[in-house]
Amino acid sequence: MPKTDDKPAWMMHGITAAPVEDYLYSLLPSRDEVLTAMEAEAAKRNIPIVGPAVARILHQLAVMTNAKTVFELGSAIGYSTIWWARAVGEGGRVIYTDGDRKNADEARAYFERAEVADRITIKVGDALEFLSEEKREFDIIFCDIDKEDYPRALRTALPHLRKGGLFVADNALWSGKVTDPNPTEDSTKAIVEFNRLLYNSPQMFTTILPIRDGVAIAVKA
């Protein structure tokens, strides 16, 4: 594994001990040329993506629950979107959302290269607004938007998640800053509130996996 300073952003700021994290990455199979290109581009331009370790969890969750519909809150260049799209299979549907048209155009090109474009609906604008307008319930809702919006994302998502469906969120441990008893950053305060809401909700059964930056997984009762 490369030295820490040489690692791409999606391999840094994790809460797992560095040697353990390096070991986990050493186990990962090689990705195809599309995902590899996306990882390289994300590293070059410091684009936030979940990275392959977390992406494998997302894929696994979708397969385990036989998910066919996924709504992504925040999709950037579409790295996690491709993992979801491959997991839901033919006939499945993934909703991509991002506020940046350039990100969406770039993602569209990657979707075509990965041959999953027919499973993905692209929406450019406010992700929470798009979700609030949905009339259906989803099998999985994945949250990776601005951290200050996480509490609102949970409140918006619950009515649109089917019973037994999964609400999944990246960055739930926020580089360990959630342990600060008196956080000053709005983002940290929001993540702390979000985690409390998840664990205290009578509608959700929640676990946070301490991998990378923390992945919250909650099933709707």
PDB file of C-alpha atoms in Angstrom, residues 26-189:
ATOM      1  CA  SER A  26      -5.051  -5.372   0.086  1.00  0.00           C
ATOM      2  CA  LEU A  27      -7.827  -7.984  -0.003  1.00  0.00           C
ATOM      3  CA  LEU A  28     -10.035  -6.141  -2.474  1.00  0.00           C
ATOM      4  CA  PRO A  29     -10.250  -7.672  -5.949  1.00  0.00           C
ATOM      5  CA  SER A  30      -9.355  -5.422  -8.866  1.00  0.00           C
ATOM      6  CA  ARG A  31     -12.207  -3.351 -10.247  1.00  0.00           C
ATOM      7  CA  ASP A  32     -13.102  -3.131 -13.934  1.00  0.00           C
ATOM      8  CA  GLU A  33     -11.717  -0.373 -16.131  1.00  0.00           C
ATOM      9  CA  VAL A  34     -14.696   1.956 -15.600  1.00  0.00           C
ATOM     10  CA  LEU A  35     -14.556   1.895 -11.804  1.00  0.00           C
ATOM     11  CA  THR A  36     -10.759   2.073 -11.868  1.00  0.00           C
ATOM     12  CA  ALA A  37     -10.936   5.150 -14.090  1.00  0.00           C
ATOM     13  CA  MET A  38     -13.459   6.754 -11.745  1.00  0.00           C
ATOM     14  CA  GLU A  39     -11.281   6.053  -8.724  1.00  0.00           C
ATOM     15  CA  ALA A  40      -8.294   7.627 -10.482  1.00  0.00           C
ATOM     16  CA  GLU A  41     -10.307  10.680 -11.509  1.00  0.00           C
ATOM     17  CA  ALA A  42     -11.706  11.096  -8.006  1.00  0.00           C
ATOM     18  CA  ALA A  43      -8.194  10.935  -6.567  1.00  0.00           C
ATOM     19  CA  LYS A  44      -6.858  13.423  -9.112  1.00  0.00           C
ATOM     20  CA  ARG A  45      -9.615  15.998  -8.576  1.00  0.00           C
ATOM     21  CA  ASN A  46     -10.417  15.254  -4.929  1.00  0.00           C
ATOM     22  CA  ILE A  47     -13.974  14.220  -5.786  1.00  0.00           C
ATOM     23  CA  PRO A  48     -15.780  12.583  -2.858  1.00  0.00           C
ATOM     24  CA  ILE A  49     -16.672   8.961  -3.637  1.00  0.00           C
ATOM     25  CA  VAL A  50     -17.328   6.102  -1.240  1.00  0.00           C
ATOM     26  CA  GLY A  51     -14.424   4.038  -2.544  1.00  0.00           C
ATOM     27  CA  PRO A  52     -14.406   0.293  -3.199  1.00  0.00           C
ATOM     28  CA  ALA A  53     -14.443  -0.947   0.403  1.00  0.00           C
ATOM     29  CA  VAL A  54     -17.710   0.833   1.192  1.00  0.00           C
ATOM     30  CA  ALA A  55     -19.090   0.257  -2.308  1.00  0.00           C
ATOM     31  CA  ARG A  56     -18.832  -3.487  -1.787  1.00  0.00           C
ATOM     32  CA  ILE A  57     -20.972  -3.138   1.347  1.00  0.00           C
ATOM     33  CA  LEU A  58     -23.588  -1.216  -0.633  1.00  0.00           C
ATOM     34  CA  HIS A  59     -23.645  -3.861  -3.347  1.00  0.00           C
ATOM     35  CA  GLN A  60     -23.887  -6.631  -0.766  1.00  0.00           C
ATOM     36  CA  LEU A  61     -26.791  -4.951   1.050  1.00  0.00           C
ATOM     37  CA  ALA A  62     -28.748  -4.625  -2.183  1.00  0.00           C
ATOM     38  CA  VAL A  63     -28.161  -8.252  -3.150  1.00  0.00           C
ATOM     39  CA  MET A  64     -28.955  -9.564   0.348  1.00  0.00           C
ATOM     40  CA  THR A  65     -32.283  -7.729   0.431  1.00  0.00           C
ATOM     41  CA  ASN A  66     -33.124  -8.352  -3.231  1.00  0.00           C
ATOM     42  CA  ALA A  67     -33.467  -4.591  -3.665  1.00  0.00           C
ATOM     43  CA  LYS A  68     -34.825  -3.377  -6.988  1.00  0.00           C
ATOM     44  CA  THR A  69     -35.254   0.342  -6.280  1.00  0.00           C
ATOM     45  CA  VAL A  70     -32.581   2.636  -4.842  1.00  0.00           C
ATOM     46  CA  PHE A  71     -32.715   6.399  -4.302  1.00  0.00           C
ATOM     47  CA  GLU A  72     -29.345   8.108  -3.923  1.00  0.00           C
ATOM     48  CA  LEU A  73     -29.163  11.397  -2.057  1.00  0.00           C
ATOM     49  CA  GLY A  74     -25.983  12.890  -3.507  1.00  0.00           C
ATOM     50  CA  SER A  75     -24.234  10.989  -6.283  1.00  0.00           C
ATOM     51  CA  ALA A  76     -21.292  13.122  -7.542  1.00  0.00           C
ATOM     52  CA  ILE A  77     -19.761  11.404 -10.597  1.00  0.00           C
ATOM     53  CA  GLY A  78     -21.861   8.282 -10.041  1.00  0.00           C
ATOM     54  CA  TYR A  79     -19.354   5.840  -8.549  1.00  0.00           C
ATOM     55  CA  SER A  80     -21.715   4.374  -5.959  1.00  0.00           C
ATOM     56  CA  THR A  81     -24.556   4.607  -8.487  1.00  0.00           C
ATOM     57  CA  ILE A  82     -22.850   2.059 -10.715  1.00  0.00           C
ATOM     58  CA  TRP A  83     -22.408  -0.353  -7.802  1.00  0.00           C
ATOM     59  CA  TRP A  84     -26.100   0.000  -6.935  1.00  0.00           C
ATOM     60  CA  ALA A  85     -27.157  -0.391 -10.571  1.00  0.00           C
ATOM     61  CA  ARG A  86     -25.191  -3.590 -10.968  1.00  0.00           C
ATOM     62  CA  ALA A  87     -26.652  -4.934  -7.728  1.00  0.00           C
ATOM     63  CA  VAL A  88     -30.313  -4.290  -8.615  1.00  0.00           C
ATOM     64  CA  GLY A  89     -29.856  -6.013 -11.962  1.00  0.00           C
ATOM     65  CA  GLU A  90     -31.974  -5.818 -15.084  1.00  0.00           C
ATOM     66  CA  GLY A  91     -35.377  -4.361 -14.340  1.00  0.00           C
ATOM     67  CA  GLY A  92     -34.039  -2.513 -11.304  1.00  0.00           C
ATOM     68  CA  ARG A  93     -34.021   1.264 -10.981  1.00  0.00           C
ATOM     69  CA  VAL A  94     -31.546   3.632  -9.318  1.00  0.00           C
ATOM     70  CA  ILE A  95     -32.229   7.356  -8.943  1.00  0.00           C
ATOM     71  CA  TYR A  96     -29.079   9.491  -9.265  1.00  0.00           C
ATOM     72  CA  THR A  97     -29.224  13.012  -7.797  1.00  0.00           C
ATOM     73  CA  ASP A  98     -26.692  15.819  -7.799  1.00  0.00           C
ATOM     74  CA  GLY A  99     -26.836  19.596  -7.806  1.00  0.00           C
ATOM     75  CA  ASP A 100     -24.040  19.984 -10.359  1.00  0.00           C
ATOM     76  CA  ARG A 101     -24.876  19.558 -14.053  1.00  0.00           C
ATOM     77  CA  LYS A 102     -21.221  18.854 -14.899  1.00  0.00           C
ATOM     78  CA  ASN A 103     -21.147  16.003 -12.393  1.00  0.00           C
ATOM     79  CA  ALA A 104     -24.317  14.578 -13.903  1.00  0.00           C
ATOM     80  CA  ASP A 105     -22.975  14.783 -17.459  1.00  0.00           C
ATOM     81  CA  GLU A 106     -19.764  13.083 -16.389  1.00  0.00           C
ATOM     82  CA  ALA A 107     -21.733  10.419 -14.541  1.00  0.00           C
ATOM     83  CA  ARG A 108     -23.918   9.780 -17.589  1.00  0.00           C
ATOM     84  CA  ALA A 109     -20.827   9.017 -19.664  1.00  0.00           C
ATOM     85  CA  TYR A 110     -19.589   6.568 -17.038  1.00  0.00           C
ATOM     86  CA  PHE A 111     -23.005   4.887 -16.893  1.00  0.00           C
ATOM     87  CA  GLU A 112     -22.883   4.352 -20.653  1.00  0.00           C
ATOM     88  CA  ARG A 113     -19.377   2.892 -20.431  1.00  0.00           C
ATOM     89  CA  ALA A 114     -20.467   0.585 -17.604  1.00  0.00           C
ATOM     90  CA  GLU A 115     -23.551  -0.456 -19.612  1.00  0.00           C
ATOM     91  CA  VAL A 116     -25.971   0.346 -16.795  1.00  0.00           C
ATOM     92  CA  ALA A 117     -27.445   3.601 -18.118  1.00  0.00           C
ATOM     93  CA  ASP A 118     -30.819   1.949 -18.754  1.00  0.00           C
ATOM     94  CA  ARG A 119     -31.183   1.246 -15.010  1.00  0.00           C
ATOM     95  CA  ILE A 120     -30.462   4.806 -13.855  1.00  0.00           C
ATOM     96  CA  THR A 121     -32.612   7.933 -13.764  1.00  0.00           C
ATOM     97  CA  ILE A 122     -30.577  11.143 -13.533  1.00  0.00           C
ATOM     98  CA  LYS A 123     -31.989  14.122 -11.643  1.00  0.00           C
ATOM     99  CA  VAL A 124     -30.079  17.404 -11.351  1.00  0.00           C
ATOM    100  CA  GLY A 125     -31.054  19.705  -8.493  1.00  0.00           C
ATOM    101  CA  ASP A 126     -32.042  19.414  -4.834  1.00  0.00           C
ATOM    102  CA  ALA A 127     -31.931  15.731  -3.853  1.00  0.00           C
ATOM    103  CA  LEU A 128     -34.273  16.122  -0.877  1.00  0.00           C
ATOM    104  CA  GLU A 129     -36.786  17.999  -2.980  1.00  0.00           C
ATOM    105  CA  PHE A 130     -36.766  15.219  -5.556  1.00  0.00           C
ATOM    106  CA  LEU A 131     -37.252  12.582  -2.868  1.00  0.00           C
ATOM    107  CA  SER A 132     -40.098  14.484  -1.221  1.00  0.00           C
ATOM    108  CA  GLU A 133     -41.906  14.537  -4.581  1.00  0.00           C
ATOM    109  CA  GLU A 134     -41.736  10.756  -5.027  1.00  0.00           C
ATOM    110  CA  LYS A 135     -45.027   8.875  -4.790  1.00  0.00           C
ATOM    111  CA  ARG A 136     -43.480   5.421  -4.346  1.00  0.00           C
ATOM    112  CA  GLU A 137     -41.540   3.688  -1.600  1.00  0.00           C
ATOM    113  CA  PHE A 138     -37.965   2.543  -2.187  1.00  0.00           C
ATOM    114  CA  ASP A 139     -36.130  -0.592  -1.137  1.00  0.00           C
ATOM    115  CA  ILE A 140     -33.007   1.405  -0.250  1.00  0.00           C
ATOM    116  CA  ILE A 141     -32.330   5.099   0.291  1.00  0.00           C
ATOM    117  CA  PHE A 142     -28.647   6.025   0.380  1.00  0.00           C
ATOM    118  CA  CYS A 143     -27.576   9.304   1.988  1.00  0.00           C
ATOM    119  CA  ASP A 144     -24.310  10.987   0.996  1.00  0.00           C
ATOM    120  CA  ILE A 145     -25.273  14.658   0.706  1.00  0.00           C
ATOM    121  CA  ASP A 146     -23.921  17.659   2.619  1.00  0.00           C
ATOM    122  CA  LYS A 147     -23.562  16.525   6.210  1.00  0.00           C
ATOM    123  CA  GLU A 148     -25.475  19.519   7.568  1.00  0.00           C
ATOM    124  CA  ASP A 149     -28.530  18.094   5.785  1.00  0.00           C
ATOM    125  CA  TYR A 150     -28.348  14.581   7.252  1.00  0.00           C
ATOM    126  CA  PRO A 151     -31.028  15.082   9.951  1.00  0.00           C
ATOM    127  CA  ARG A 152     -33.424  16.547   7.383  1.00  0.00           C
ATOM    128  CA  ALA A 153     -32.553  13.743   4.979  1.00  0.00           C
ATOM    129  CA  LEU A 154     -33.665  11.133   7.493  1.00  0.00           C
ATOM    130  CA  ARG A 155     -36.952  12.898   8.169  1.00  0.00           C
ATOM    131  CA  THR A 156     -37.587  13.242   4.438  1.00  0.00           C
ATOM    132  CA  ALA A 157     -36.622   9.665   3.654  1.00  0.00           C
ATOM    133  CA  LEU A 158     -38.732   7.738   6.158  1.00  0.00           C
ATOM    134  CA  PRO A 159     -42.107   8.160   4.409  1.00  0.00           C
ATOM    135  CA  HIS A 160     -40.519   7.027   1.132  1.00  0.00           C
ATOM    136  CA  LEU A 161     -38.859   3.869   2.469  1.00  0.00           C
ATOM    137  CA  ARG A 162     -40.784   0.609   2.396  1.00  0.00           C
ATOM    138  CA  LYS A 163     -41.231  -1.480   5.516  1.00  0.00           C
ATOM    139  CA  GLY A 164     -38.142  -3.679   5.745  1.00  0.00           C
ATOM    140  CA  GLY A 165     -36.250  -1.264   3.513  1.00  0.00           C
ATOM    141  CA  LEU A 166     -32.791   0.085   4.280  1.00  0.00           C
ATOM    142  CA  PHE A 167     -31.666   3.633   4.982  1.00  0.00           C
ATOM    143  CA  VAL A 168     -27.892   3.720   4.486  1.00  0.00           C
ATOM    144  CA  ALA A 169     -25.607   6.685   5.161  1.00  0.00           C
ATOM    145  CA  ASP A 170     -21.911   7.245   4.561  1.00  0.00           C
ATOM    146  CA  ASN A 171     -19.629   9.280   6.880  1.00  0.00           C
ATOM    147  CA  ALA A 172     -21.585   8.356  10.015  1.00  0.00           C
ATOM    148  CA  LEU A 173     -18.444   8.599  12.166  1.00  0.00           C
ATOM    149  CA  TRP A 174     -17.099  11.709  10.427  1.00  0.00           C
ATOM    150  CA  SER A 175     -13.360  11.074  10.851  1.00  0.00           C
ATOM    151  CA  GLY A 176     -13.987  10.337  14.527  1.00  0.00           C
ATOM    152  CA  LYS A 177     -15.134  13.904  15.209  1.00  0.00           C
ATOM    153  CA  VAL A 178     -18.442  12.562  16.534  1.00  0.00           C
ATOM    154  CA  THR A 179     -16.595  11.693  19.755  1.00  0.00           C
ATOM    155  CA  ASP A 180     -15.997  15.385  20.533  1.00  0.00           C
ATOM    156  CA  PRO A 181     -18.248  16.225  23.527  1.00  0.00           C
ATOM    157  CA  ASN A 182     -18.492  19.846  22.375  1.00  0.00           C
ATOM    158  CA  PRO A 183     -18.291  19.955  18.580  1.00  0.00           C
ATOM    159  CA  THR A 184     -18.023  23.370  16.946  1.00  0.00           C
ATOM    160  CA  GLU A 185     -18.409  22.453  13.268  1.00  0.00           C
ATOM    161  CA  ASP A 186     -21.961  22.482  11.935  1.00  0.00           C
ATOM    162  CA  SER A 187     -21.245  19.321   9.967  1.00  0.00           C
ATOM    163  CA  THR A 188     -20.150  17.431  13.079  1.00  0.00           C
ATOM    164  CA  LYS A 189     -23.126  18.691  15.076  1.00  0.00           C
TER     165      LYS A 189
END
